[in-house]
C-alpha positions as a printed Julia matrix, in Angstrom:
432×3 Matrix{Float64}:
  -8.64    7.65  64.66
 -12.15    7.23  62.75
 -12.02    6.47  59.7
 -14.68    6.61  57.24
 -15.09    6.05  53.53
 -15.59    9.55  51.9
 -18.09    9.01  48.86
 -18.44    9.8   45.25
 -17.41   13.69  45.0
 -14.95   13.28  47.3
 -12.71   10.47  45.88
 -11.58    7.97  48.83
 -10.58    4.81  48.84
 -11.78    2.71  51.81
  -8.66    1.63  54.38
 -10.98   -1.27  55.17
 -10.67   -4.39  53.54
 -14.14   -5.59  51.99
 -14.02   -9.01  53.16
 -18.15   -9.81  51.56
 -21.41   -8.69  51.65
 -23.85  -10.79  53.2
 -27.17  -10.23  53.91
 -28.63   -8.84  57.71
 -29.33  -12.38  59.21
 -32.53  -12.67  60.49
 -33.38  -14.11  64.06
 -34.76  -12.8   67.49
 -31.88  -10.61  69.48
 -32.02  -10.28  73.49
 -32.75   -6.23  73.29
 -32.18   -5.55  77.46
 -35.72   -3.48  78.24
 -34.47   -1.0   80.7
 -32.15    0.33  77.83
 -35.15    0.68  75.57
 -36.81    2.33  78.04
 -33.91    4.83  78.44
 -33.65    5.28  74.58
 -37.52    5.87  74.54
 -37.47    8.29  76.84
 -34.89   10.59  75.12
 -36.35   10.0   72.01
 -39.5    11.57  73.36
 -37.38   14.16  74.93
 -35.97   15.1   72.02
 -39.36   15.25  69.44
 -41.32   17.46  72.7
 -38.26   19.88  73.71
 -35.53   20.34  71.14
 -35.5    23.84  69.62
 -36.64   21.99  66.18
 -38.8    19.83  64.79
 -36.67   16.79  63.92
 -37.52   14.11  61.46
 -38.24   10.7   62.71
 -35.67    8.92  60.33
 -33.12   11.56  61.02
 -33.14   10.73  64.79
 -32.94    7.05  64.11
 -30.36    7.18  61.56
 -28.38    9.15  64.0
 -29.1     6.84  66.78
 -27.35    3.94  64.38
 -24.36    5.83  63.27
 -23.89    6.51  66.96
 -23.8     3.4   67.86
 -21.57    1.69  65.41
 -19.24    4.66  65.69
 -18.84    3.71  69.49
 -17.52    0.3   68.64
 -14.29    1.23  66.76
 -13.46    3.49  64.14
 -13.89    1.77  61.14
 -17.6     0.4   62.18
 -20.11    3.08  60.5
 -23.88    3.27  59.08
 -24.03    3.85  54.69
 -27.44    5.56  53.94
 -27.88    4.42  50.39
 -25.6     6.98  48.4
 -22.8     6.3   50.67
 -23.49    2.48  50.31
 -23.87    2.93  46.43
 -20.44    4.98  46.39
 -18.4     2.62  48.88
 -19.5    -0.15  45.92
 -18.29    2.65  43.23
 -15.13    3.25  44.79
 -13.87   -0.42  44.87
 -14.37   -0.92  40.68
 -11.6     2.26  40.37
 -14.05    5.28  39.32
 -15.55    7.82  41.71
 -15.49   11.52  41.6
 -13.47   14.58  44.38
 -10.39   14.68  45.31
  -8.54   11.77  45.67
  -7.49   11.44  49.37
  -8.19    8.76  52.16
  -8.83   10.38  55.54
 -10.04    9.91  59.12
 -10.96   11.65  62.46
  -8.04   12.74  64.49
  -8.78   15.11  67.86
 -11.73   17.07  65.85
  -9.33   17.76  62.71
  -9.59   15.68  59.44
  -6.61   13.62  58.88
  -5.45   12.15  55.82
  -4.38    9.11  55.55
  -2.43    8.77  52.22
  -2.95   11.38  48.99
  -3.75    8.61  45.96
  -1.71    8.5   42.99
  -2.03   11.11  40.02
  -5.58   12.63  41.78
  -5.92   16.6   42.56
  -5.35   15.77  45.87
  -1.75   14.15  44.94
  -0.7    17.38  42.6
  -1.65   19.31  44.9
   0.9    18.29  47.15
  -1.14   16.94  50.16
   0.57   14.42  52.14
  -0.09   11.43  54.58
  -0.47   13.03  57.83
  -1.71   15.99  57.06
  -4.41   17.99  59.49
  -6.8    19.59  57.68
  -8.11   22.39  59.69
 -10.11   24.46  57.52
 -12.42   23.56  54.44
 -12.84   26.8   52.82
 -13.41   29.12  55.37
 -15.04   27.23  57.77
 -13.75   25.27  60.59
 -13.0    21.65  61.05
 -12.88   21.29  64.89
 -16.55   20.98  65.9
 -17.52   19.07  62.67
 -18.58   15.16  62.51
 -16.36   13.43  59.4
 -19.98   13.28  57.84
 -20.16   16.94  57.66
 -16.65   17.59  56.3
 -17.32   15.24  53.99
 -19.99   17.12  52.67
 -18.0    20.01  52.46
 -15.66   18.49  50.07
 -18.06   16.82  47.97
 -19.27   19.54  45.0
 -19.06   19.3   41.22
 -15.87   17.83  39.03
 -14.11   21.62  38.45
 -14.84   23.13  41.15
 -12.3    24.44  43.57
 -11.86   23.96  47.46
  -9.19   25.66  49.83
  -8.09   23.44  52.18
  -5.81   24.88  55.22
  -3.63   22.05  56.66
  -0.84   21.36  58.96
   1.94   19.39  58.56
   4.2    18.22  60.8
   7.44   20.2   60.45
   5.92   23.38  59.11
   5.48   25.98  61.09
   2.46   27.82  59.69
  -0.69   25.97  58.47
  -0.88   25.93  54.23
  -3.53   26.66  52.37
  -4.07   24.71  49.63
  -6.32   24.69  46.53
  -7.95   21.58  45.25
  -9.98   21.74  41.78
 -12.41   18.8   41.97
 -12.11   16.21  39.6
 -13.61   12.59  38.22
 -11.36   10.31  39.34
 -10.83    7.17  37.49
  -7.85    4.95  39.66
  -5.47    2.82  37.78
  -4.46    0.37  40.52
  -1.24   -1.07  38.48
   1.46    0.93  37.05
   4.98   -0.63  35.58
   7.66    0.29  34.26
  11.36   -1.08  34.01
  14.37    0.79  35.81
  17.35   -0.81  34.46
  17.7    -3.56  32.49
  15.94   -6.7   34.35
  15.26   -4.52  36.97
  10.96   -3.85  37.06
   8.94   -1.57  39.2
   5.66   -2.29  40.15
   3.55    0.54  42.15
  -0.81   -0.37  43.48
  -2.01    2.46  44.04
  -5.05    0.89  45.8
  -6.56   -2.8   45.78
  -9.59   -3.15  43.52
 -11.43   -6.24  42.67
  -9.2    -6.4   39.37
  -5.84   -5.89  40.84
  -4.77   -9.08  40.98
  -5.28   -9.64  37.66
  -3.96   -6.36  36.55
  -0.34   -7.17  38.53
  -0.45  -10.46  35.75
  -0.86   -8.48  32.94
   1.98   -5.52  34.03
   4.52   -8.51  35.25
   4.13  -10.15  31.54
   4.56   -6.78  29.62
   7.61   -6.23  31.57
   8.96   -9.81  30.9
   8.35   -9.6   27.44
  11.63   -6.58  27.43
  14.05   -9.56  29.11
  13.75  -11.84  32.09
  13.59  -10.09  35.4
  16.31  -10.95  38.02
  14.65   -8.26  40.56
  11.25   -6.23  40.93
  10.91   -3.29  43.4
   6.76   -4.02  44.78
   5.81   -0.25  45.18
   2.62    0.02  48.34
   3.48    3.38  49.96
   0.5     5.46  51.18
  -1.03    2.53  49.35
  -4.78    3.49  51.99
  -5.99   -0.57  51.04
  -8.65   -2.03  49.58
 -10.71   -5.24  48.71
  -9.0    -8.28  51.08
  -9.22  -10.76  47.81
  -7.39   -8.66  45.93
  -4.66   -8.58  48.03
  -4.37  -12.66  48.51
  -4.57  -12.17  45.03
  -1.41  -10.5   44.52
   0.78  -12.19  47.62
   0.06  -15.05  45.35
   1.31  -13.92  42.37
   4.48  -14.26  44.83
   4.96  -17.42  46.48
   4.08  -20.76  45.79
   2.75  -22.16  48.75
   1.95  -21.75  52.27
  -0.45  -19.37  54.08
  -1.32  -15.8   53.2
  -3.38  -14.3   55.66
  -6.23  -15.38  58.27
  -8.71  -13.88  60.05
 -10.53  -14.88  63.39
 -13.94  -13.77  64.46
 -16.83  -14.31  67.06
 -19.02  -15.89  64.23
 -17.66  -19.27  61.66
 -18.06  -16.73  59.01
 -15.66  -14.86  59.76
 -12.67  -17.4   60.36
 -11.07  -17.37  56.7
  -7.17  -18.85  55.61
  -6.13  -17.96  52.53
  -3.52  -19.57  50.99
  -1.39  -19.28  47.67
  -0.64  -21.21  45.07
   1.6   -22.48  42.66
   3.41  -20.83  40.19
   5.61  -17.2   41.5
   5.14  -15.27  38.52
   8.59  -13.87  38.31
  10.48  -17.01  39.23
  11.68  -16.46  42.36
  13.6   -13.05  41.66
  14.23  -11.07  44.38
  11.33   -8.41  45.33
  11.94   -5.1   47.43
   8.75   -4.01  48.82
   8.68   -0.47  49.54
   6.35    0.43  52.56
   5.4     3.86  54.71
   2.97    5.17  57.01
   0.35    5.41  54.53
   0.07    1.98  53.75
  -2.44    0.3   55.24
  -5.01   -3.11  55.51
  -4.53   -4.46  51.88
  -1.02   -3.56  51.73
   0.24   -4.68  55.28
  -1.55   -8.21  54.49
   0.93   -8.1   51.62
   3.89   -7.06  53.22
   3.25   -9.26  56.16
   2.66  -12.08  53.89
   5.99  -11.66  51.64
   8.02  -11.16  55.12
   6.59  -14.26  56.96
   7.65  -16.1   53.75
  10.97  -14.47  53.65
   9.74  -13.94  50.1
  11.11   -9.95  49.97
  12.96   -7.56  51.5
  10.65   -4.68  53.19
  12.26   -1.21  53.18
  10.46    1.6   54.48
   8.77    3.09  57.63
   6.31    1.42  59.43
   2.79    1.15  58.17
  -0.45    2.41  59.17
  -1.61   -0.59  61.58
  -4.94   -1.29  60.2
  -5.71   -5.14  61.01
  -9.46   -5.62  60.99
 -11.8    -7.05  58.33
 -15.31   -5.21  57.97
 -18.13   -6.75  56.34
 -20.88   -4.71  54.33
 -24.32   -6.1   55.93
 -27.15   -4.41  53.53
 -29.72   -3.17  55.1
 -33.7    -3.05  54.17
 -33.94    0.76  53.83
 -31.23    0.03  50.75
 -28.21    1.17  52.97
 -25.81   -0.75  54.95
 -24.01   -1.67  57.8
 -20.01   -1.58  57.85
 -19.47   -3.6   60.7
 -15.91   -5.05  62.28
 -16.27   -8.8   62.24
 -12.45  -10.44  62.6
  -9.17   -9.74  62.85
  -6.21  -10.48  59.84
  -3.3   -12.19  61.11
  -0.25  -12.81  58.68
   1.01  -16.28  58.14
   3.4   -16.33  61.84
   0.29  -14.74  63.79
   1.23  -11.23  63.9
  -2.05   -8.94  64.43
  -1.1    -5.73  62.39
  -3.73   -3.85  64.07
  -2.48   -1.05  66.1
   1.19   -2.54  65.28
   1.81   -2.6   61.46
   4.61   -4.28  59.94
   8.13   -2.98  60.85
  10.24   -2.96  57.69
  13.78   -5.3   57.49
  15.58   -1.92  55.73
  13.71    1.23  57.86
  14.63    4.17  55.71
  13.19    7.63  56.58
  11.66   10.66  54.97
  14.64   12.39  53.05
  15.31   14.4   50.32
  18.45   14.39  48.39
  20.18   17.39  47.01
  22.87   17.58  44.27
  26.02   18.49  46.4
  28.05   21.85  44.34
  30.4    20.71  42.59
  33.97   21.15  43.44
  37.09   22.89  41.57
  39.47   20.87  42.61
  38.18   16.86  41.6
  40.47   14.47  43.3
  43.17   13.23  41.55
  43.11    9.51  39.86
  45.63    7.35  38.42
  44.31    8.31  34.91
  44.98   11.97  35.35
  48.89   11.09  36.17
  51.18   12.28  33.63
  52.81    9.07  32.12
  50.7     7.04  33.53
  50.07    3.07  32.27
  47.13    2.67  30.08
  44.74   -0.47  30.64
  45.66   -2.61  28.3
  42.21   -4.46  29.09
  39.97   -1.65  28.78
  36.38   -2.39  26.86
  35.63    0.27  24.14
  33.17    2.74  25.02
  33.07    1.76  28.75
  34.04    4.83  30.2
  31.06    6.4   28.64
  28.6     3.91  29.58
  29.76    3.96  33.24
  29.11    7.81  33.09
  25.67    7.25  31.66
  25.02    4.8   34.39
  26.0     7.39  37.09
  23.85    9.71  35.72
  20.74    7.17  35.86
  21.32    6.52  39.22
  21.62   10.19  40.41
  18.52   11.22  38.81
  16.79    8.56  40.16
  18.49    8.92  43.9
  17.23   12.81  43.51
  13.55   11.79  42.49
  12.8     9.17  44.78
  15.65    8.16  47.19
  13.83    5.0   48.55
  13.27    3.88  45.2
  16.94    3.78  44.75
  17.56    2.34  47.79
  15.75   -0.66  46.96
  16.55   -1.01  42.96
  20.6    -0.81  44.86
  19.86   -3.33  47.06
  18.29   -5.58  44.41
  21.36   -5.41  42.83
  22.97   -6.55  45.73
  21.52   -9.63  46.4
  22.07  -10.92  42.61
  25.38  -10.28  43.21
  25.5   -12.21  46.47
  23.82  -14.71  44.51
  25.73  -14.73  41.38
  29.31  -14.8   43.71
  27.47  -17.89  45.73
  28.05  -16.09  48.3
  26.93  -17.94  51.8
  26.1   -16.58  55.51
C-alpha cells in the first residue's frame, strides 16, 4: 500500500512516525555513469518528442518522487506546501476532511476516519475503497492527483463513491469540507474509578495532554482501572508516543529502532513514576491503528503492563525522517525499523491482541411475555432479611448503564467488564 500524507485541505494525519528533521548531509555520492547516461538520454527524449512542452523542474521533480516512491511506500518527495502542511498537521490544525489514506491496486484506501472530522460523521470507515471523487475516476490517478481532488475550500462539498467490504453496491457519500482542528486527548469516566482515555492521533503535545486528562479524572476518585482507547488511531510523532508508554510503566525499554546509519539506532526508555499507580489498563486496538499506536501497544504488552483487546493493527513498523531540502521542500525518507521492547518488528505483522474481539454490533433482543420465574415472584416466598435499602433499584440502574453502553460501543464494554474482572481477581487474591 502507498501511503502518503494528504496536506492542508485535505486533513490527514501522517501514519509515519516523525522520528527528526535533520538537515541533507553534504558529501560526494558514487552516482554509477552509465545510469546517468540512461537518465540523460530520456530526459532529452522527453523535452524533443513528448506531445508537450514540459517544464524543466516538473520533469525533475517527477524524476525524485519516482524514485523514492520505488523504495517503499511511505518514502515520498514534499514540494514546499506539502512540506509546510506535513509540519501543520503534526501541531493538531489543518484543513479537509479528516481521513488518513493510501494507494491500494489504483483505488484510494483509507486508512482510519479521525475522530469528530467530516470524514468521521460522514460515516467513512477504515478500509474503505474510494473509487470515485466526484465524478471522476480513481483507478488511473497517482495519490498526488486524488489528493488534489479533495483539497478545495472549508464548506465545500465532495461526493465520494466507496466500497466497503460487505456491501454489495458502492456508496456515495457526501463530505462538506471543513478546518480541522484535532484534539488528540479525550477523557471521560465510565463508572465510578473506572476512566477512559481515547488519542485520536499523536501530536508533539500528546504526551503531555494524557497528564493533564489522567489528573482531571483522578481528581473525581482514585482510579482502580483505565480503558487506553487507540483504534483507527493512523499514528503520529514517535516522541509522543514514548511519551505516553511512559506515562505507563516505570522502567525498562519502550521501543528501538535500527538503521544503516548511527543516527538512526535510538532506545527509548521510560521512567519512573506510572501515573495511575499501577491500575489495570485495557488497551483497545483495530486495524486502523497504526506506527504511534502499535509502539504503544507493543510496549504495554512486552511489559505485561495491559491487557490488549481488539483486532490486529495496521503493521506499520518503520521510522521516516524529514531531510529538508534546498528548494524549501523535503525528503521523507525510510531510515530504521521500530522494534518493541522483546524484538518484535511490527512492520508487515502488527501486534496481535491478548482478547481478539471482532467487528459486531449489538441489538436489543424483544422482549419477552413470559419473564422467567424467580424466587421473589413465588407466592409466600421468604423475604431477605439482609437486603440493603434501595439496592434493587441501583442494580437496575446499573443494568441499564451497562446495556447502553454494550449497544454503543460493544468493545468498550468488553474491556471496562474485564477491568472489573481483574480487580476482583485482585481484591479475592486470587492466584494462577
Amino acid at each position: 500500500m502507498r501511503a502518503l500524507k494528504i496536506g492542508l485541505l485535505v486533513g490527514v494525519v501522517s501514519a509515519a512516525s516523525w522520528a527528526e528533521e535533520k538537515s541533507t548531509p553534504a558529501g560526494a555520492v558514487n552516482i554509477p555513469f552509465e545510469g546517468l547516461k540512461t537518465f540523460s538520454e530520456v530526459y532529452g527524449r522527453i523535452q524533443q518528442d513528448y506531445v508537450e512542452p514540459v517544464p524543466d523542474d516538473k520533469l525533475l521533480e517527477d524524476a525524485i518522487r519516482g524514485m523514492l516512491s520505488g523504495l517503499d511506500p511511505h518514502s515520498t518527495y514534499l514540494d514546499q506546501e506539502q512540506y509546510n502542511e506535513l509540519k501543520v498537521g503534526t501541531t493538531g490544525q489543518f484543513g479537509g476532511l479528516g481521513i488518513e489514506v493510501g494507494m491500494e491496486n489504483g483505488f484510494v484506501k483509507v486508512i482510519a476516519p479521525i475522530d469528530d472530522t467530516p470524514a468521521f460523521h460522514a460515516g467513512i470507515k477504515a478500509g474503505d475503497l474510494i473509487i470515485r471523487l466526484d465524478d471522476k475516476p480513481v483507478k488511473g490517478m497517482s495519490l498526488n492527483d486524488a489528493v488534489k481532488m479533495m483539497r478545495g475550500e472549508p464548506g465545500s462539498p465532495i461526493v465520494l463513491t466507496v466500497v466497503r467490504e460487505g456491501v454489495e453496491q458502492p456508496l456515495k457519500i457526501t463530505i462538506v469540507r471543513d478546518i480541522i482542528k484535532i484534539k488528540s486527548v479525550k477523557s471521560r469516566i465510565l463508572e465510578d474509578g473506572y476512566g477512559y482515555l481515547r488519542i485520536t492521533s499523536f501530536q508533539s503535545k500528546t504526551g503531555d495532554n494524557v497528564i493533564e486528562a489522567i489528573d482531571e479524572m483522578k481528581k473525581k476518585g482514585p482510579l482502580k482501572g483505565l480503558v487506553l482507547d487507540l483504534r483507527n488511531n493512523p499514528g503520529g510523532v514517535l516522541n509522543a508516543a514514548v511519551a505516553v508508554s511512559d506515562a505507563f510503566l516505570e522502567s525498562g525499554l519502550i521501543v528501538y529502532t535500527d538503521g544503516r546509519v548511527e543516527d538512526a539506532k535510538m532506545r527509548f526508555s521510560a521512567t519512573p513514576n506510572d501515573v495511575i499507580g499501577g491500575a489495570p489498563i485495557v488497551v483497545l486496538i483495530n486495524g486502523g491503528s497504526a506506527s504511534a499506536s502499535e509502539i504503544v501497544a507493543g510496549a504495554l504488552q512486552d511489559h505485561k503492563r495491559a491487557v490488549i483487546m481488539g483486532e490486529k493493527t495496521f503493521g506499520k513498523g518503520s521510522v521516516q525522517t524529514i531531510l529538508p531540502t534546498s528548494n524549501g521542500g523535503a525528503v521523507k525518507l525510510t531510515t530504521a525499523r521500530y522494534y518493541t521492547p522483546s524484538g518484535r518488528s511490527i512492520q508487515a505483522e502488527g501486534i496481535t491482541p491478548d482478547v481478539p474481539i471482532s467487528r459486531v454490533k449489538l441489538e436489543m433482543a424483544a422482549k419477552s411475555e413470559f419473564a422467567p420465574i424467580k424466587e421473589a415472584d413465588l407466592t409466600g416466598h421468604l423475604s431477605n432479611d439482609k437486603a440493603k435499602k434501595g439496592g434493587d433499584a441501583k442494580d437496575k440502574e446499573s443494568e441499564k448503564v451497562d446495556e447502553a453502553l454494550a449497544l454503543q460501543d460493544y468493545p468498550l464494554n468488553e474491556a471496562l467488564n474485564l477491568l472489573k474482572g481483574i480487580n476482583i481477581v485482585h481484591k479475592n487474591g486470587v492466584k494462577n
